Coordinates of C-alpha atoms in Angstrom, one line a residue:
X1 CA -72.2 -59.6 -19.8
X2 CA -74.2 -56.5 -20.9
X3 CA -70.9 -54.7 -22.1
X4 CA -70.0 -57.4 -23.8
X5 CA -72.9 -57.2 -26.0
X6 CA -72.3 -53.8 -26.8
X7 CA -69.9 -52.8 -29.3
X8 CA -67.4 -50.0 -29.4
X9 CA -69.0 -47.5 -31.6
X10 CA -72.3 -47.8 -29.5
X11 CA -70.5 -47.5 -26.3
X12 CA -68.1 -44.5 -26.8
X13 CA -71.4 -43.0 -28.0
X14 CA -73.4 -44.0 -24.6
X15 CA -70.6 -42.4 -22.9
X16 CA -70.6 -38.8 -24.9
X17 CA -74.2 -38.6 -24.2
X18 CA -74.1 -39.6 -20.7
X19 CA -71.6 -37.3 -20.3
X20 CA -74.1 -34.3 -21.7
X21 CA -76.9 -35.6 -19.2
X22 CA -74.4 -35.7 -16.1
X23 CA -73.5 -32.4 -16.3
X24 CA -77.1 -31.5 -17.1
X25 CA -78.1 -32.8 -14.0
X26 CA -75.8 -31.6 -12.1
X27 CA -76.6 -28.3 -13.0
X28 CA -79.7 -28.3 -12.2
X29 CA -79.1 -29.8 -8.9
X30 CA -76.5 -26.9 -8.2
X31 CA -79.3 -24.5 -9.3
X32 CA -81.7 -25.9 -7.6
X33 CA -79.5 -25.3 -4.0
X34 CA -78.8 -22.2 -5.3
X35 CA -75.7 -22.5 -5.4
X36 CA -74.8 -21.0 -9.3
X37 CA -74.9 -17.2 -9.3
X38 CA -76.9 -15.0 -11.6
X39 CA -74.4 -14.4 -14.2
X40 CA -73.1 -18.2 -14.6
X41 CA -77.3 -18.7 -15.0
X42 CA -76.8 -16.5 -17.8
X43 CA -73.9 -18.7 -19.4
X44 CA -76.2 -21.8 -19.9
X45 CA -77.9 -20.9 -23.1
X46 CA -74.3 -19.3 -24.5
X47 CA -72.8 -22.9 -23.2
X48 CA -74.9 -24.8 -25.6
X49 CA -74.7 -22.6 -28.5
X50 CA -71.3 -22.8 -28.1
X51 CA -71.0 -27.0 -27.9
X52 CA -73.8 -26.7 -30.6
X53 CA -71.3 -24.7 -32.9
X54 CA -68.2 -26.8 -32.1
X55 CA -70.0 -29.7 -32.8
X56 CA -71.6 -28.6 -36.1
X57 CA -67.8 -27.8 -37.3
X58 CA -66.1 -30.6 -36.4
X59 CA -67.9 -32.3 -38.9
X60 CA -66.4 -30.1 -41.7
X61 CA -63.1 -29.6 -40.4
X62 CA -62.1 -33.0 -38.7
X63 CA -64.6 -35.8 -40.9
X64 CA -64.4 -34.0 -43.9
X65 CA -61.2 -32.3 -43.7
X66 CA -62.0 -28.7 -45.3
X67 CA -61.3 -25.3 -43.0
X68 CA -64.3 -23.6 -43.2
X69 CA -64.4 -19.8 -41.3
X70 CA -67.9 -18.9 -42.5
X71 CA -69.9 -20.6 -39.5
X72 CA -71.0 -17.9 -38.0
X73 CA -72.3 -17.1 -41.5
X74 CA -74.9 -19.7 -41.1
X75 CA -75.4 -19.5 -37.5
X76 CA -76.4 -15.4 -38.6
X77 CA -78.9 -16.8 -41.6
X78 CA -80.4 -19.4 -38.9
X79 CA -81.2 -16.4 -36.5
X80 CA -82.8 -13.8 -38.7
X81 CA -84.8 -16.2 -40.3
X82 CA -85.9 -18.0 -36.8
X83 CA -86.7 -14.9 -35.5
X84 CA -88.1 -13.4 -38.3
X85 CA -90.6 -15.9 -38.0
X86 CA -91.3 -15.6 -34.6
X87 CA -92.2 -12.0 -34.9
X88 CA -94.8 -12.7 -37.9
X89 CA -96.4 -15.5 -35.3
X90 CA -95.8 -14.6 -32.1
X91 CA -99.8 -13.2 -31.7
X92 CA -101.0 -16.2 -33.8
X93 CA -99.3 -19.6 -32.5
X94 CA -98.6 -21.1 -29.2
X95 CA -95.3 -20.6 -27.7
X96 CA -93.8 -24.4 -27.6
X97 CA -94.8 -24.8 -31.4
X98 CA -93.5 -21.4 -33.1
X99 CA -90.0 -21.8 -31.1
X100 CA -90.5 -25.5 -32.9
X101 CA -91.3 -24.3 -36.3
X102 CA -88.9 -21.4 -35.5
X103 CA -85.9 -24.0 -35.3
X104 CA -86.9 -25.6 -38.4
X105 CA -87.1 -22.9 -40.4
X106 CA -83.6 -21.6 -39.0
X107 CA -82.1 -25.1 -40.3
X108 CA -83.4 -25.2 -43.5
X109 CA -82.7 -21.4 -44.6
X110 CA -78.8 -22.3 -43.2
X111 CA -78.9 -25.1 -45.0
X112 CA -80.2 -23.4 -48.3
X113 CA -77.3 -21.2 -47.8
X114 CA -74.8 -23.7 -47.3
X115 CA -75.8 -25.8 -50.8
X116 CA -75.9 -22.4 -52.3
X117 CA -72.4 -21.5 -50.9
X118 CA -71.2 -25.6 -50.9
X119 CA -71.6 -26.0 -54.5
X120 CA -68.9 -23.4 -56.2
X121 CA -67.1 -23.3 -52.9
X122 CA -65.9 -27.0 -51.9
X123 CA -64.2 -27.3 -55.1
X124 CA -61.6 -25.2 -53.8
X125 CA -59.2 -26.7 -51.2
X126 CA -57.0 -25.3 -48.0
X127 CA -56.6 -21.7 -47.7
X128 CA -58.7 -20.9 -50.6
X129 CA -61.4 -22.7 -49.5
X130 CA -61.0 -20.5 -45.9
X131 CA -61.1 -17.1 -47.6
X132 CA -64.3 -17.6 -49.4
X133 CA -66.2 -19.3 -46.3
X134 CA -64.9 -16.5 -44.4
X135 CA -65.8 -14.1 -46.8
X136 CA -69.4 -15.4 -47.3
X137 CA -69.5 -14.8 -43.3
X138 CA -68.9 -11.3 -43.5
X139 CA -71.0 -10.6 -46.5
X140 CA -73.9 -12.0 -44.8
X141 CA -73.5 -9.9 -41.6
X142 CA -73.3 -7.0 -43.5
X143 CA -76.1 -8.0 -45.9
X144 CA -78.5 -8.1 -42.7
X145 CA -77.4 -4.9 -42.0
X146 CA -79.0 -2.9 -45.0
X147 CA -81.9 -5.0 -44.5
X148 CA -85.5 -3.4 -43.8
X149 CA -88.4 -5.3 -43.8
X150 CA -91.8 -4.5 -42.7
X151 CA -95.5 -5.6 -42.8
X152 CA -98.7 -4.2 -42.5
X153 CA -102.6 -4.6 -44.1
X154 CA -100.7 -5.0 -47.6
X155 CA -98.2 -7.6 -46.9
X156 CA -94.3 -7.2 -46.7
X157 CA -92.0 -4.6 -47.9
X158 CA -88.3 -4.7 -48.6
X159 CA -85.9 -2.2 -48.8
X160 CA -82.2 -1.7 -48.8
X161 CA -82.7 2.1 -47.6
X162 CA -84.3 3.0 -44.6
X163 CA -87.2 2.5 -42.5
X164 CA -89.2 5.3 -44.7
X165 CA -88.7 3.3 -47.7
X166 CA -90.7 0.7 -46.6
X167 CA -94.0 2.7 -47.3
X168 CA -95.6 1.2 -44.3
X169 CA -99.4 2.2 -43.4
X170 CA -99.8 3.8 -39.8
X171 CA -100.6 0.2 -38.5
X172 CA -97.4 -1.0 -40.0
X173 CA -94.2 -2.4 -38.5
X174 CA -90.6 -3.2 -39.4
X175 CA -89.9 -6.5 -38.1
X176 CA -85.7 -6.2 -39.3
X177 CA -84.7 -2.8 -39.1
X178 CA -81.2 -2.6 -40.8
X179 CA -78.5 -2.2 -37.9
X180 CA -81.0 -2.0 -35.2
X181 CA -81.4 -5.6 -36.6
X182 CA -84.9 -7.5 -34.8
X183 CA -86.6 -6.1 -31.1
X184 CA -89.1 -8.4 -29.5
X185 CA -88.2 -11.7 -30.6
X186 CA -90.0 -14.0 -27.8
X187 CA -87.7 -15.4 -25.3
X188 CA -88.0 -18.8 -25.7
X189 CA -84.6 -20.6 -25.1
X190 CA -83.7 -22.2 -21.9
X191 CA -80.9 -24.4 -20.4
X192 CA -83.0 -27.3 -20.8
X193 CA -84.1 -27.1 -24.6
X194 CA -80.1 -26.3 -25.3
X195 CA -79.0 -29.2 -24.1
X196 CA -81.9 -31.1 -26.1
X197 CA -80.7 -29.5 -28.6
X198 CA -77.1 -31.1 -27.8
X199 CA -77.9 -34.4 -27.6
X200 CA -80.0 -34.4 -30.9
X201 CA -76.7 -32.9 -32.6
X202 CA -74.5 -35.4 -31.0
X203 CA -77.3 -38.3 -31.9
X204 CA -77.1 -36.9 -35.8
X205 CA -73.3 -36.4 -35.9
X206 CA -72.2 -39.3 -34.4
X207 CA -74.7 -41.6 -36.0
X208 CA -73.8 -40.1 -39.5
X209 CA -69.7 -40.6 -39.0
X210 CA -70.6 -44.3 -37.9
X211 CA -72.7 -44.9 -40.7
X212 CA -71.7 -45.7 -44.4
X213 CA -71.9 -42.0 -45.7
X214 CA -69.7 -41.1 -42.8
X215 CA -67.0 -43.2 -43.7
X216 CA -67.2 -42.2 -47.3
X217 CA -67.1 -38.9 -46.0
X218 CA -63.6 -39.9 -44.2
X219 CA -62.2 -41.7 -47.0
X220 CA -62.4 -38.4 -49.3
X221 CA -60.7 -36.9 -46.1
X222 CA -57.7 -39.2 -46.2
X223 CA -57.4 -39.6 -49.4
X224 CA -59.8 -37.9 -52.3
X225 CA -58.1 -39.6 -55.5
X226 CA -58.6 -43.1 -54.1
X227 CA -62.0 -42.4 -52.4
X228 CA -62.8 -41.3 -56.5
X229 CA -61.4 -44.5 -57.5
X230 CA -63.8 -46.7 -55.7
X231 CA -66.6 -44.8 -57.1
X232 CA -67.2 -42.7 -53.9
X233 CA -69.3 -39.2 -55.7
X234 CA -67.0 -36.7 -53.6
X235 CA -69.0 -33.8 -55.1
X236 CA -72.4 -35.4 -53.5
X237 CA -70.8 -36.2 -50.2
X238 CA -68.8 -32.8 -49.0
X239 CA -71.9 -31.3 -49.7
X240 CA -73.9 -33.1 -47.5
X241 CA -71.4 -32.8 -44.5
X242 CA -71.1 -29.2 -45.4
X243 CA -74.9 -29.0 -45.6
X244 CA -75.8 -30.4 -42.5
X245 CA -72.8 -28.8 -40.4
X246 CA -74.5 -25.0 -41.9
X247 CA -78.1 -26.5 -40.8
X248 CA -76.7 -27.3 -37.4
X249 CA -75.3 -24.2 -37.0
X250 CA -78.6 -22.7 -38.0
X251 CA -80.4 -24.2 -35.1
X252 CA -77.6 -22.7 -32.8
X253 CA -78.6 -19.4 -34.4
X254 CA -82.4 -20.0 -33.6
X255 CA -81.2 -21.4 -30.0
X256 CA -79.2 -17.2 -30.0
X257 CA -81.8 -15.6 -31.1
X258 CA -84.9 -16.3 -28.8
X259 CA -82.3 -16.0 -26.0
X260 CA -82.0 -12.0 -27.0
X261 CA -84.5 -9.4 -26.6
X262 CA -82.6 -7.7 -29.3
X263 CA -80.9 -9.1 -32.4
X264 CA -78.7 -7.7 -34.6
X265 CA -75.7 -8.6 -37.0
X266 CA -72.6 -7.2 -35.1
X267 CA -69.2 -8.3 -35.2
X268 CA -68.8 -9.8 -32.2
X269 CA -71.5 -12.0 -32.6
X270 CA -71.2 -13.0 -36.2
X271 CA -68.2 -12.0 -37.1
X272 CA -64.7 -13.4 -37.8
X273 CA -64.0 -13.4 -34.3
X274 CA -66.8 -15.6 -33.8
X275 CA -65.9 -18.3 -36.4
X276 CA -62.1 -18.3 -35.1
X277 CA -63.3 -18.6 -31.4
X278 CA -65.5 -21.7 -32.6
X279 CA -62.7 -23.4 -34.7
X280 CA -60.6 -22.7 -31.6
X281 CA -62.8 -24.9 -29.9
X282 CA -63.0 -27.6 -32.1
X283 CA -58.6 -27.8 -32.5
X284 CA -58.2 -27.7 -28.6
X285 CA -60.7 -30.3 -28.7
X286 CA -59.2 -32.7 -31.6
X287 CA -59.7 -32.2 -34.8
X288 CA -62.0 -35.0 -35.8
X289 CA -63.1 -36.0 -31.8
X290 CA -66.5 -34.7 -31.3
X291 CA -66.6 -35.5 -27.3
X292 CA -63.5 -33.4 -27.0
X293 CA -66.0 -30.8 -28.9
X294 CA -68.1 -30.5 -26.0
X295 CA -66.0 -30.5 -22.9
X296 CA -63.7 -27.8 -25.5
X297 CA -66.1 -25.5 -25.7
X298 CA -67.2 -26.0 -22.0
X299 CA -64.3 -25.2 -20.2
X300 CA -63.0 -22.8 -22.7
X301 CA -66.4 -20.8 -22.3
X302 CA -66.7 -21.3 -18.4
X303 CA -63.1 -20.4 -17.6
X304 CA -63.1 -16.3 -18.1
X305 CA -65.8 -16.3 -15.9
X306 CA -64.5 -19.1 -13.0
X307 CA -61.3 -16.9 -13.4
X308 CA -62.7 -13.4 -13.4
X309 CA -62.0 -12.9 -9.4
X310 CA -58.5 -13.5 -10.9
X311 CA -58.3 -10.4 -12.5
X312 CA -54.7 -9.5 -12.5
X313 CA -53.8 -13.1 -13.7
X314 CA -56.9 -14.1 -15.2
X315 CA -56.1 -14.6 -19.1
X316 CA -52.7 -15.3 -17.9
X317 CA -54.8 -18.4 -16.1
X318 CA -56.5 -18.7 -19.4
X319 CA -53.7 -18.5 -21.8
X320 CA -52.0 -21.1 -19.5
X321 CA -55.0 -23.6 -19.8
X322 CA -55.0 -23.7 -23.7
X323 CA -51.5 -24.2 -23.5
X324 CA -52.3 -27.1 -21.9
X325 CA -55.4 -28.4 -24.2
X326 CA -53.2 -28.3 -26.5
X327 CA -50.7 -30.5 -25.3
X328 CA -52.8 -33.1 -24.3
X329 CA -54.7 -33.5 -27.2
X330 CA -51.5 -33.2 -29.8
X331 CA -48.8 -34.2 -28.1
X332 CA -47.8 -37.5 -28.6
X333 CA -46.8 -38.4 -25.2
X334 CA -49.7 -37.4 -23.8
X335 CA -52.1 -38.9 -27.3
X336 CA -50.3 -42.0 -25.9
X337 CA -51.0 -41.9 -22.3
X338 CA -54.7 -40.9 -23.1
X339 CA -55.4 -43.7 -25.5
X340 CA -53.3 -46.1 -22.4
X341 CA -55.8 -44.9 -19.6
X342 CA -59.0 -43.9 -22.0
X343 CA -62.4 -44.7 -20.7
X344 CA -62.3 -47.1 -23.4
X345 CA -59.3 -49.1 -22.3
X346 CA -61.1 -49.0 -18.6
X347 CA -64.5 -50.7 -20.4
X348 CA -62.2 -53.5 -22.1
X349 CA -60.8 -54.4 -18.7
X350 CA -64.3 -54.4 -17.5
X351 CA -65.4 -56.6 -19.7
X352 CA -62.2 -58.9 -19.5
X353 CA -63.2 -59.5 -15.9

């Protein structure tokens, strides 16, 4: 009877997050027994930037329907500007509310950049639309590293030089130091506020594709003339979806940086690489399928390292494995047999009976 009072939407989002809370208590359990090892410890945090990311983008690429590479763009602007904060308070303000206030800040200096970025950018379309996105990405790495700022008795100082240009006093610091990007940032992620972190992304994603701006979102998707024609403002709605996904990703950035003792703006954390390897995520996991999101960017993050005992055949292993993925979520055999044996189809039984 209770299933029967609960409608689709609600359930397949009962499921998603039930699905987060399983595996976080499993891992905890496993920890716990100790039974996960040192370096898979360290994969926790990573594991819910990573979902946190996928997330975030699915909601341009697969509700909104725009490739955008410049994610890790925003997740770079959320970092500095988290941490930056941090290391102005970190003598001044408890622990629990600067990482709070850290997060905030992160979202809403992403999301600054993404209306600055959204507005000239989403009215180009496809491959266009790519280049610039991706090219914001790498400006803003490479902006952080020229970047010196410092503080002392007389407030802040900017430069674009070096440290010396700063003009700091003796009891003076730089806080970002160009390439050597932020030391010291307080270590205030865990395992347990990242997947806090997950939930309250999947509560705001989901809740906004099921909601009436979602849908308008979607109609511009599959088709923008027609969703124009109905009086749908396309302008004002990809640049919320674009707007929240670069806040989102912000947050992961905060979530990144209080998990480092150093930060700073190489390629291989906010780079290309890093914006293809979080698209990559959210195609294996279906464009447009948020749960797939999540266990995407789970397995795909977890294998190298399940694997790395394997190491004569371990990308072999892996390259095998998206192979796969990308069968099952594509192919329409398998779309079929998915959608046939779905946990969906098994509630509808349930609730037959």
């Amino acid at each position: 009877m209770f299933m029967k009072k609960i409608n689709k939407t609600t359930r397949y989002n009962m499921i998603t997050y039930a699905i987060v809370v399983i595996a976080y208590a499993i891992v905890m359990l496993l920890g716990a027994a100790g039974h996960i090892s040192s370096l898979m410890e360290g994969l926790l945090v990573p594991l819910c930037i990573y979902v946190i990311l996928a997330v975030s983008l699915n909601l341009v690429v697969g509700i909104l329907g725009e490739l955008s590479l410049g994610h890790a763009g925003f997740m770079c602007v959320g970092a500095f500007a988290g941490s930056f904060f941090s290391m102005c308070t970190k003598e001044t303000m408890p622990d629990g509310l600067r990482f709070l206030l850290a997060l905030i800040i992160g979202a809403a200096v992403a999301a600054l950049f993404g209306i600055l970025i959204g507005i000239p950018v989403l009215r180009l379309k496809g491959d266009y639309l790519a280049i610039v996105t991706l090219a914001f990405g790498e400006i803003i790495k490479n902006l952080m590293n020229v970047l010196y700022i410092g503080r002392d008795e007389a407030g802040f100082h900017f430069s674009m030089k070096d440290t010396l240009s700063l003009g700091l006093s003796p009891e003076g610091k730089a806080i970002i130091n160009g390439p050597q990007g932020i030391t010291g940032t307080p270590h205030d992620s865990n395992f347990t506020i990242g997947v806090l972190l997950i939930l309250l992304t999947l509560f705001i994603i989901l809740n906004l594709i099921h909601s009436r701006d979602g849908r308008a979102i979607m109609a511009i998707r599959d088709n923008r003339i027609a969703a124009e024609s109905i009086g749908i403002n396309v302008t004002r709605y990809k640049l919320m979806a674009f707007t929240l996904s670069a806040s989102i990703a912000g947050i992961a950035g905060v979530l990144y940086a209080h998990n480092l003792s150093t930060l700073t703006a190489l390629p291989k954390n906010f780079g290309y690489n890093m914006s293809i390897m979080i698209l990559v995520f959210v195609v294996l996991g279906g464009i447009g399928n948020i749960r797939g999101s999540v266990i995407s960017a789970v397995v795909l993050t977890l294998l190298p390292e399940l694997l790395r005992g394997l190491s004569d055949y371990r990308m072999l292993i892996y390259a095998v494995v998206l192979i796969v993925m990308m069968l099952f979520n594509w192919s329409p055999k398998a779309v079929e047999l998915r959608e046939r044996y779905s946990l969906k189809r098994l509630f509808h039984l349930t609730t037959k009976e």
